CSV table of N, CA and C in Angstrom, one decimal:
chain,number,residue,atom,x,y,z
A,1,MET,N,10.9,29.5,37.0
A,1,MET,CA,10.1,31.1,36.2
A,1,MET,C,9.0,31.2,37.5
A,2,SER,N,8.7,32.6,37.8
A,2,SER,CA,7.8,33.1,38.6
A,2,SER,C,6.4,33.1,37.7
A,3,ASN,N,5.4,33.3,38.4
A,3,ASN,CA,4.2,33.4,37.7
A,3,ASN,C,3.9,34.6,37.2
A,4,ASN,N,4.6,35.7,37.5
A,4,ASN,CA,4.7,37.3,36.9
A,4,ASN,C,5.5,37.3,35.7
A,5,GLU,N,6.3,36.4,35.0
A,5,GLU,CA,7.0,36.4,33.8
A,5,GLU,C,6.0,36.3,32.8
A,6,PRO,N,6.3,37.0,31.6
A,6,PRO,CA,5.4,36.8,30.5
A,6,PRO,C,5.8,35.2,29.9
A,7,VAL,N,4.9,34.7,29.2
A,7,VAL,CA,5.1,33.4,28.7
A,7,VAL,C,5.2,33.5,27.3
A,8,ALA,N,6.2,32.9,26.5
A,8,ALA,CA,6.4,33.3,25.3
A,8,ALA,C,5.2,32.9,24.5
A,9,GLY,N,5.1,33.8,23.4
A,9,GLY,CA,3.9,33.4,22.4
A,9,GLY,C,2.6,33.7,23.0
A,10,THR,N,2.7,34.6,24.2
A,10,THR,CA,1.3,35.2,24.7
A,10,THR,C,1.2,36.7,24.2
A,11,ALA,N,0.0,37.4,24.5
A,11,ALA,CA,-0.1,38.8,24.4
A,11,ALA,C,0.8,39.4,25.3
A,12,GLN,N,1.1,38.8,26.4
A,12,GLN,CA,2.0,39.4,27.3
A,12,GLN,C,3.4,39.6,27.2
A,13,SER,N,3.8,39.0,26.0
A,13,SER,CA,5.2,38.6,25.7
A,13,SER,C,5.4,40.1,24.7
A,14,THR,N,6.6,40.8,25.0
A,14,THR,CA,6.6,41.8,24.2
A,14,THR,C,7.7,41.6,23.1
A,15,GLN,N,8.6,40.7,23.3
A,15,GLN,CA,9.6,40.4,22.3
A,15,GLN,C,8.8,39.4,21.2
A,16,ARG,N,9.2,39.6,20.0
A,16,ARG,CA,8.7,38.9,18.7
A,16,ARG,C,9.8,38.2,18.3
A,17,SER,N,9.7,37.0,18.1
A,17,SER,CA,10.9,36.1,17.4
A,17,SER,C,10.9,36.3,16.0
A,18,GLU,N,12.1,36.3,15.5
A,18,GLU,CA,12.3,36.6,13.9
A,18,GLU,C,12.8,35.2,13.4
A,19,ALA,N,12.7,34.0,14.2
A,19,ALA,CA,13.0,32.8,13.8
A,19,ALA,C,12.1,32.2,12.7
A,20,TRP,N,10.9,32.4,12.9
A,20,TRP,CA,10.0,32.2,11.6
A,20,TRP,C,10.4,32.4,10.5
A,21,LYS,N,10.9,33.5,10.3
A,21,LYS,CA,11.4,33.8,8.8
A,21,LYS,C,12.5,32.9,8.3
A,22,THR,N,13.1,32.1,8.9
A,22,THR,CA,13.9,31.2,8.4
A,22,THR,C,13.6,29.7,8.8
A,23,ALA,N,12.5,29.6,9.4
A,23,ALA,CA,12.1,28.2,9.9
A,23,ALA,C,11.8,27.3,9.0
A,24,PHE,N,11.2,27.8,7.7
A,24,PHE,CA,10.8,26.9,6.8
A,24,PHE,C,11.8,26.5,5.9
A,25,THR,N,11.6,25.1,5.4
A,25,THR,CA,12.8,24.7,4.4
A,25,THR,C,11.8,24.1,3.4
A,26,MET,N,12.0,24.5,1.9
A,26,MET,CA,11.0,23.7,0.9
A,26,MET,C,11.3,22.4,0.7
A,27,LEU,N,10.7,21.6,0.9
A,27,LEU,CA,11.1,20.0,0.5
A,27,LEU,C,10.6,19.7,-0.6
A,28,GLN,N,9.5,20.1,-1.4
A,28,GLN,CA,9.1,19.8,-2.6
A,28,GLN,C,7.9,20.9,-2.8
A,29,SER,N,7.8,20.9,-4.4
A,29,SER,CA,6.6,21.7,-4.6
A,29,SER,C,6.2,21.0,-6.0
A,30,ALA,N,4.8,20.8,-6.0
A,30,ALA,CA,4.2,20.2,-7.2
A,30,ALA,C,2.6,20.7,-7.4
A,31,LYS,N,2.6,20.7,-8.5
A,31,LYS,CA,1.2,21.5,-9.1
A,31,LYS,C,0.3,20.0,-9.1
A,32,PRO,N,-0.8,19.9,-8.2
A,32,PRO,CA,-1.4,18.6,-8.3
A,32,PRO,C,-2.6,18.6,-9.4
A,33,PRO,N,-3.4,17.7,-9.6
A,33,PRO,CA,-4.6,17.8,-10.5
A,33,PRO,C,-5.7,18.4,-9.8
A,34,PHE,N,-6.7,19.0,-10.7
A,34,PHE,CA,-7.8,19.6,-10.0
A,34,PHE,C,-8.3,18.7,-8.9
A,35,VAL,N,-9.0,19.2,-7.6
A,35,VAL,CA,-9.4,18.5,-6.5
A,35,VAL,C,-10.8,18.7,-6.9
A,36,PRO,N,-11.7,18.0,-6.9
A,36,PRO,CA,-13.0,17.9,-6.9
A,36,PRO,C,-13.6,18.1,-5.8
A,37,GLU,N,-15.1,18.7,-5.4
A,37,GLU,CA,-15.4,19.1,-4.4
A,37,GLU,C,-16.1,17.5,-4.1
A,38,GLY,N,-15.9,17.5,-2.5
A,38,GLY,CA,-16.4,16.4,-1.9
A,38,GLY,C,-15.0,15.3,-1.5
A,39,ALA,N,-13.8,15.7,-2.2
A,39,ALA,CA,-12.6,15.1,-2.0
A,39,ALA,C,-12.4,14.9,-0.3
A,40,GLU,N,-11.6,14.1,-0.2
A,40,GLU,CA,-11.1,14.0,1.2
A,40,GLU,C,-9.5,13.7,1.2
A,41,ALA,N,-9.0,14.5,2.3
A,41,ALA,CA,-7.5,14.5,2.6
A,41,ALA,C,-7.3,13.8,3.8
A,42,MET,N,-6.2,13.0,3.8
A,42,MET,CA,-5.8,12.3,4.9
A,42,MET,C,-4.5,12.2,5.0
A,43,THR,N,-3.7,12.0,6.3
A,43,THR,CA,-2.4,11.9,6.3
A,43,THR,C,-2.6,10.6,7.3
A,44,VAL,N,-1.5,9.6,6.6
A,44,VAL,CA,-1.0,8.5,7.2
A,44,VAL,C,0.4,8.1,7.7
A,45,LEU,N,0.5,7.4,8.4
A,45,LEU,CA,2.0,7.1,8.7
A,45,LEU,C,2.1,5.6,8.4
A,46,VAL,N,3.3,5.2,7.6
A,46,VAL,CA,3.3,3.9,7.2
A,46,VAL,C,4.6,3.5,7.6
A,47,GLU,N,4.5,2.2,8.3
A,47,GLU,CA,6.0,1.6,9.1
A,47,GLU,C,6.0,0.3,8.4
A,48,TYR,N,7.2,-0.1,7.8
A,48,TYR,CA,7.2,-1.5,7.4
A,48,TYR,C,8.5,-2.1,8.1
A,49,PRO,N,8.7,-3.5,8.4
A,49,PRO,CA,9.6,-4.2,9.2
A,49,PRO,C,11.0,-4.1,8.1
A,50,PRO,N,12.2,-4.4,8.5
A,50,PRO,CA,13.1,-4.6,7.6
A,50,PRO,C,13.0,-5.7,6.7
A,51,GLY,N,13.2,-5.3,5.4
A,51,GLY,CA,13.2,-6.1,4.3
A,51,GLY,C,11.7,-6.3,3.7
A,52,ASP,N,10.5,-5.6,4.2
A,52,ASP,CA,9.2,-5.7,3.7
A,52,ASP,C,9.1,-5.2,2.6
A,53,PRO,N,8.5,-5.9,1.5
A,53,PRO,CA,8.3,-5.5,0.2
A,53,PRO,C,7.3,-4.4,-0.1
A,54,GLY,N,6.6,-4.1,1.1
A,54,GLY,CA,5.5,-3.1,0.9
A,54,GLY,C,4.2,-3.3,0.4
A,55,ALA,N,3.5,-2.6,0.1
A,55,ALA,CA,2.0,-2.9,-0.6
A,55,ALA,C,2.3,-3.4,-1.9
A,56,PRO,N,1.5,-4.1,-2.5
A,56,PRO,CA,1.4,-4.8,-3.8
A,56,PRO,C,1.2,-3.4,-4.8
A,57,PRO,N,1.3,-3.9,-6.1
A,57,PRO,CA,1.0,-2.7,-7.1
A,57,PRO,C,-0.4,-2.4,-6.8
A,58,HIS,N,-0.6,-0.8,-7.0
A,58,HIS,CA,-1.9,-0.2,-6.6
A,58,HIS,C,-1.8,1.0,-7.2
A,59,ARG,N,-2.9,1.8,-6.9
A,59,ARG,CA,-3.1,3.1,-7.4
A,59,ARG,C,-3.8,4.0,-6.3
A,60,HIS,N,-3.6,5.3,-6.5
A,60,HIS,CA,-4.2,6.2,-5.5
A,60,HIS,C,-5.4,7.0,-6.3
A,61,SER,N,-6.5,7.2,-5.6
A,61,SER,CA,-7.5,7.8,-6.6
A,61,SER,C,-7.1,9.7,-6.7
A,62,GLY,N,-6.1,9.7,-5.9
A,62,GLY,CA,-5.7,11.4,-6.1
A,62,GLY,C,-4.3,11.4,-6.0
A,63,PRO,N,-3.7,12.6,-5.7
A,63,PRO,CA,-2.4,13.0,-5.5
A,63,PRO,C,-1.9,12.6,-4.0
A,64,ALA,N,-0.6,12.0,-3.9
A,64,ALA,CA,-0.1,11.7,-2.8
A,64,ALA,C,1.3,12.5,-2.3
A,65,PHE,N,1.3,13.1,-1.2
A,65,PHE,CA,2.7,14.0,-1.1
A,65,PHE,C,3.3,13.1,0.2
A,66,GLY,N,4.5,12.9,0.2
A,66,GLY,CA,5.3,12.0,1.4
A,66,GLY,C,6.6,12.7,1.6
A,67,TYR,N,6.9,12.2,3.1
A,67,TYR,CA,8.3,12.4,3.5
A,67,TYR,C,8.7,11.3,4.4
A,68,MET,N,9.9,11.0,4.0
A,68,MET,CA,10.5,9.9,4.7
A,68,MET,C,10.8,10.1,6.1
A,69,LEU,N,10.6,9.7,7.0
A,69,LEU,CA,11.0,9.9,8.3
A,69,LEU,C,12.5,9.1,8.9
A,70,GLU,N,12.2,7.7,8.4
A,70,GLU,CA,13.3,6.8,8.7
A,70,GLU,C,13.6,5.8,7.7
A,71,GLY,N,14.7,5.6,7.7
A,71,GLY,CA,15.2,4.3,6.7
A,71,GLY,C,15.1,4.4,5.3
A,72,GLU,N,14.9,3.7,4.4
A,72,GLU,CA,14.5,3.8,2.9
A,72,GLU,C,13.6,2.9,2.5
A,73,MET,N,12.9,3.7,1.3
A,73,MET,CA,11.8,3.3,0.5
A,73,MET,C,12.5,3.0,-0.8
A,74,LEU,N,12.1,1.7,-1.6
A,74,LEU,CA,12.2,1.6,-2.8
A,74,LEU,C,11.1,1.9,-3.6
A,75,PHE,N,11.1,3.0,-4.2
A,75,PHE,CA,9.9,3.9,-4.7
A,75,PHE,C,9.7,3.5,-6.4
A,76,GLU,N,8.7,3.3,-6.8
A,76,GLU,CA,8.5,2.9,-8.0
A,76,GLU,C,7.1,3.2,-8.7
A,77,LEU,N,6.8,4.2,-9.5
A,77,LEU,CA,5.7,4.6,-10.1
A,77,LEU,C,5.7,4.4,-11.7
A,78,GLU,N,4.7,4.1,-12.3
A,78,GLU,CA,4.6,3.6,-13.4
A,78,GLU,C,5.0,4.7,-14.6
A,79,GLY,N,6.1,4.3,-15.5
A,79,GLY,CA,6.8,5.1,-16.3
A,79,GLY,C,8.2,5.7,-15.8
A,80,GLU,N,8.3,5.6,-14.6
A,80,GLU,CA,9.5,6.1,-14.0
A,80,GLU,C,10.4,5.1,-13.4
A,81,PRO,N,11.7,5.2,-13.5
A,81,PRO,CA,12.7,4.2,-12.9
A,81,PRO,C,12.4,4.0,-11.5
A,82,GLU,N,12.8,2.8,-11.0
A,82,GLU,CA,12.8,2.7,-9.3
A,82,GLU,C,13.8,3.7,-8.8
A,83,ARG,N,13.6,4.0,-7.6
A,83,ARG,CA,14.6,4.8,-6.9
A,83,ARG,C,14.4,4.8,-5.5
A,84,VAL,N,15.4,5.1,-4.9
A,84,VAL,CA,15.6,5.0,-3.3
A,84,VAL,C,15.4,6.3,-2.7
A,85,ILE,N,14.3,6.5,-1.8
A,85,ILE,CA,14.0,7.5,-0.8
A,85,ILE,C,14.6,7.5,0.3
A,86,ARG,N,15.4,8.4,0.8
A,86,ARG,CA,16.1,8.3,2.2
A,86,ARG,C,15.6,9.1,3.1
A,87,ALA,N,15.6,8.8,4.3
A,87,ALA,CA,15.0,9.5,5.4
A,87,ALA,C,15.6,11.1,5.3
A,88,GLY,N,14.7,12.1,5.5
A,88,GLY,CA,14.9,13.4,5.1
A,88,GLY,C,14.4,14.0,3.7
A,89,GLU,N,13.9,12.9,2.8
A,89,GLU,CA,13.5,13.2,1.6
A,89,GLU,C,11.9,13.2,1.3
A,90,SER,N,11.7,13.9,0.4
A,90,SER,CA,10.4,13.9,0.0
A,90,SER,C,9.9,13.3,-1.3
A,91,PHE,N,8.7,12.9,-1.5
A,91,PHE,CA,8.3,12.3,-2.7
A,91,PHE,C,6.8,12.7,-2.7
A,92,TRP,N,6.4,12.6,-4.2
A,92,TRP,CA,4.9,12.8,-4.6
A,92,TRP,C,4.4,11.9,-5.7
A,93,GLU,N,3.3,11.7,-5.8
A,93,GLU,CA,2.9,11.1,-7.1
A,93,GLU,C,1.5,11.7,-7.3
A,94,PRO,N,0.9,11.6,-8.8
A,94,PRO,CA,-0.1,12.4,-9.0
A,94,PRO,C,-1.3,11.5,-8.7
A,95,GLY,N,-1.3,10.2,-8.7
A,95,GLY,CA,-2.7,9.5,-8.5
A,95,GLY,C,-3.4,9.4,-9.7
A,96,GLY,N,-4.5,8.9,-9.7
A,96,GLY,CA,-5.2,8.8,-10.9
A,96,GLY,C,-4.8,7.3,-11.4
A,97,ASP,N,-4.9,7.3,-12.8
A,97,ASP,CA,-4.5,6.4,-13.5
A,97,ASP,C,-2.9,6.1,-13.7
A,98,VAL,N,-2.1,6.1,-12.7
A,98,VAL,CA,-0.8,5.7,-12.4
A,98,VAL,C,-0.7,4.9,-11.6
A,99,ILE,N,0.2,3.4,-11.9
A,99,ILE,CA,0.3,2.5,-11.0
A,99,ILE,C,1.5,2.7,-10.2
A,100,HIS,N,1.4,2.4,-8.9
A,100,HIS,CA,2.2,2.7,-7.9
A,100,HIS,C,3.0,1.3,-7.6
A,101,TYR,N,4.0,1.0,-8.2
A,101,TYR,CA,4.5,-0.5,-8.2
A,101,TYR,C,5.3,-0.8,-6.9
A,102,GLN,N,6.2,0.2,-6.3
A,102,GLN,CA,6.8,-0.3,-5.3
A,102,GLN,C,6.7,0.7,-3.9
A,103,ASP,N,6.9,0.7,-2.6
A,103,ASP,CA,6.8,1.5,-1.8
A,103,ASP,C,7.7,0.7,-0.5
A,104,GLY,N,8.4,-0.6,-0.7
A,104,GLY,CA,8.8,-1.4,0.4
A,104,GLY,C,9.9,-0.9,1.0
A,105,ASN,N,10.5,-1.5,2.1
A,105,ASN,CA,11.5,-1.1,2.7
A,105,ASN,C,12.9,-1.4,1.8
A,106,ASN,N,13.6,-0.7,1.7
A,106,ASN,CA,14.9,-1.0,0.8
A,106,ASN,C,16.0,-1.7,1.6
A,107,ARG,N,15.9,-1.5,3.2
A,107,ARG,CA,16.9,-2.1,4.1
A,107,ARG,C,16.5,-3.3,4.7
A,108,THR,N,17.3,-4.3,5.0
A,108,THR,CA,17.1,-5.5,5.7
A,108,THR,C,17.3,-5.5,7.0
A,109,ASP,N,18.0,-4.2,7.5
A,109,ASP,CA,18.7,-4.2,8.9
A,109,ASP,C,17.8,-3.1,9.8
A,110,SER,N,16.9,-2.7,9.1
A,110,SER,CA,16.1,-1.6,9.9
A,110,SER,C,14.7,-1.3,9.3
A,111,ARG,N,13.8,-0.8,10.1
A,111,ARG,CA,12.7,-0.5,9.8
A,111,ARG,C,12.7,0.7,9.0
A,112,SER,N,11.4,1.0,8.1
A,112,SER,CA,11.2,2.2,7.3
A,112,SER,C,9.7,2.8,7.8
A,113,ARG,N,10.0,4.2,7.9
A,113,ARG,CA,8.6,5.0,8.3
A,113,ARG,C,8.5,6.1,7.5
A,114,PHE,N,7.4,6.3,6.9
A,114,PHE,CA,7.2,7.6,6.1
A,114,PHE,C,5.7,7.9,6.3
A,115,VAL,N,5.4,9.3,6.2
A,115,VAL,CA,4.1,10.0,6.4
A,115,VAL,C,3.8,10.4,5.0
A,116,VAL,N,2.4,10.2,4.6
A,116,VAL,CA,1.8,10.5,3.2
A,116,VAL,C,0.8,11.4,3.7
A,117,THR,N,0.4,12.3,3.0
A,117,THR,CA,-1.0,13.1,2.8
A,117,THR,C,-1.4,12.9,1.5
A,118,MET,N,-2.7,12.2,1.4
A,118,MET,CA,-3.2,11.9,0.0
A,118,MET,C,-4.6,12.7,0.0
A,119,ILE,N,-5.0,13.1,-1.1
A,119,ILE,CA,-6.4,13.5,-1.5
A,119,ILE,C,-7.0,12.6,-2.3
A,120,CYS,N,-8.1,11.9,-1.8
A,120,CYS,CA,-8.8,10.9,-2.4
A,120,CYS,C,-10.0,11.6,-3.2
A,121,ALA,N,-10.2,11.1,-4.5
A,121,ALA,CA,-11.4,11.3,-5.0
A,121,ALA,C,-12.6,11.1,-4.4
A,122,PRO,N,-13.6,12.0,-4.4
A,122,PRO,CA,-14.8,11.4,-3.5
A,122,PRO,C,-15.4,10.2,-4.0
A,123,ASP,N,-15.9,9.5,-2.7
A,123,ASP,CA,-16.3,8.4,-2.9
A,123,ASP,C,-15.4,7.1,-3.3
A,124,GLN,N,-14.2,7.5,-3.3
A,124,GLN,CA,-13.0,6.4,-3.8
A,124,GLN,C,-12.3,6.0,-2.6
A,125,PRO,N,-11.8,4.8,-2.7
A,125,PRO,CA,-10.8,4.3,-1.7
A,125,PRO,C,-9.7,5.0,-1.7
A,126,MET,N,-8.6,5.1,-0.6
A,126,MET,CA,-7.2,5.7,-0.4
A,126,MET,C,-6.5,4.8,-1.5
A,127,LEU,N,-6.8,3.4,-1.7
A,127,LEU,CA,-5.8,2.7,-2.3
A,127,LEU,C,-6.4,1.6,-3.0
A,128,THR,N,-6.0,1.5,-4.3
A,128,THR,CA,-6.6,0.3,-5.0
A,128,THR,C,-5.6,-0.7,-5.5
A,129,LEU,N,-5.8,-2.0,-5.3
A,129,LEU,CA,-4.7,-3.0,-5.6
A,129,LEU,C,-5.0,-3.1,-7.2
A,130,VAL,N,-3.9,-3.4,-7.9
A,130,VAL,CA,-4.2,-3.8,-9.4
A,130,VAL,C,-3.9,-5.0,-9.7
A,131,GLU,N,-5.0,-5.5,-10.3
A,131,GLU,CA,-5.0,-7.1,-10.7
A,131,GLU,C,-3.7,-7.5,-11.7
A,132,ASP,N,-3.3,-8.8,-11.5
A,132,ASP,CA,-2.4,-9.4,-12.3
A,132,ASP,C,-2.5,-9.1,-14.0
A,133,GLU,N,-3.8,-9.2,-14.3
A,133,GLU,CA,-4.1,-9.1,-15.7
A,133,GLU,C,-4.0,-7.7,-16.2
A,134,GLU,N,-4.3,-6.6,-15.5
A,134,GLU,CA,-4.1,-5.2,-15.8
A,134,GLU,C,-2.5,-4.8,-15.8
A,135,LEU,N,-1.7,-5.7,-14.7
A,135,LEU,CA,-0.2,-5.4,-14.8
A,135,LEU,C,0.2,-5.9,-15.9
A,136,ALA,N,-0.1,-7.1,-16.7
A,136,ALA,CA,0.4,-7.5,-17.7
A,136,ALA,C,0.0,-6.8,-19.0
A,137,GLN,N,-1.2,-6.1,-19.0
A,137,GLN,CA,-1.6,-5.4,-20.2
A,137,GLN,C,-0.8,-4.0,-20.4
A,138,ARG,N,-0.3,-3.4,-19.0
A,138,ARG,CA,0.3,-2.2,-19.1
A,138,ARG,C,2.0,-2.1,-18.7
A,139,GLN,N,2.4,-3.6,-18.8
A,139,GLN,CA,3.7,-4.0,-18.7
A,139,GLN,C,4.7,-2.8,-19.6
A,140,HIS,N,4.2,-2.5,-20.7
A,140,HIS,CA,4.9,-1.5,-21.7
A,140,HIS,C,5.0,-0.4,-21.2
A,141,LEU,N,4.2,0.3,-20.1
A,141,LEU,CA,4.2,1.4,-19.5
A,141,LEU,C,5.2,1.5,-18.5
A,142,ARG,N,5.9,0.5,-17.7
A,142,ARG,CA,6.9,0.3,-17.0
A,142,ARG,C,8.2,0.6,-17.5
A,143,ALA,N,8.7,1.5,-16.4
A,143,ALA,CA,10.3,1.8,-16.9
A,143,ALA,C,11.2,0.5,-16.7
A,144,PRO,N,12.4,0.5,-17.5
A,144,PRO,CA,13.2,-0.7,-17.7
A,144,PRO,C,13.7,-0.9,-16.1
A,145,ARG,N,13.7,-2.1,-15.7
A,145,ARG,CA,14.2,-2.4,-14.3
A,145,ARG,C,15.8,-2.7,-14.4
A,146,PRO,N,16.4,-2.6,-13.3
A,146,PRO,CA,18.0,-2.8,-13.1
A,146,PRO,C,17.5,-4.7,-13.4
A,147,GLY,N,18.7,-5.0,-14.5
A,147,GLY,CA,18.9,-6.3,-14.6
A,147,GLY,C,17.9,-6.9,-15.7
A,148,SER,N,17.0,-6.0,-16.2
A,148,SER,CA,15.9,-6.5,-17.1
A,148,SER,C,16.3,-6.1,-18.5
């Protein structure tokens, strides 16, 4: 390429791409709860080795929107049956007073990787572990599990 040729995307380029009109694919749509002033948004990459159970039961102070990059995740939120999320699929959770029971690697032969954008309530941690006593008190809110 000579130094006199226009570079794509610059003002000198006279051709406009039409690719942007079909470049977007809707992966998920959700109506999150109200986001208070002072909330913080963060995007994290989570990587688990083969067969890793993931984080212990926990909750997030605000909604979380995720996308599975690689592998599979066993995902379970309070009141919903556990399900497998595979690479290329998205997920979300409302946060707040909802226990996130599982996010572990569903595969024993490969790692899992996913990216999550979370909106944290002001002055609250991104993730709070749930104590065993509370898990026992809320057991009736957990969806039936396979084999139970």
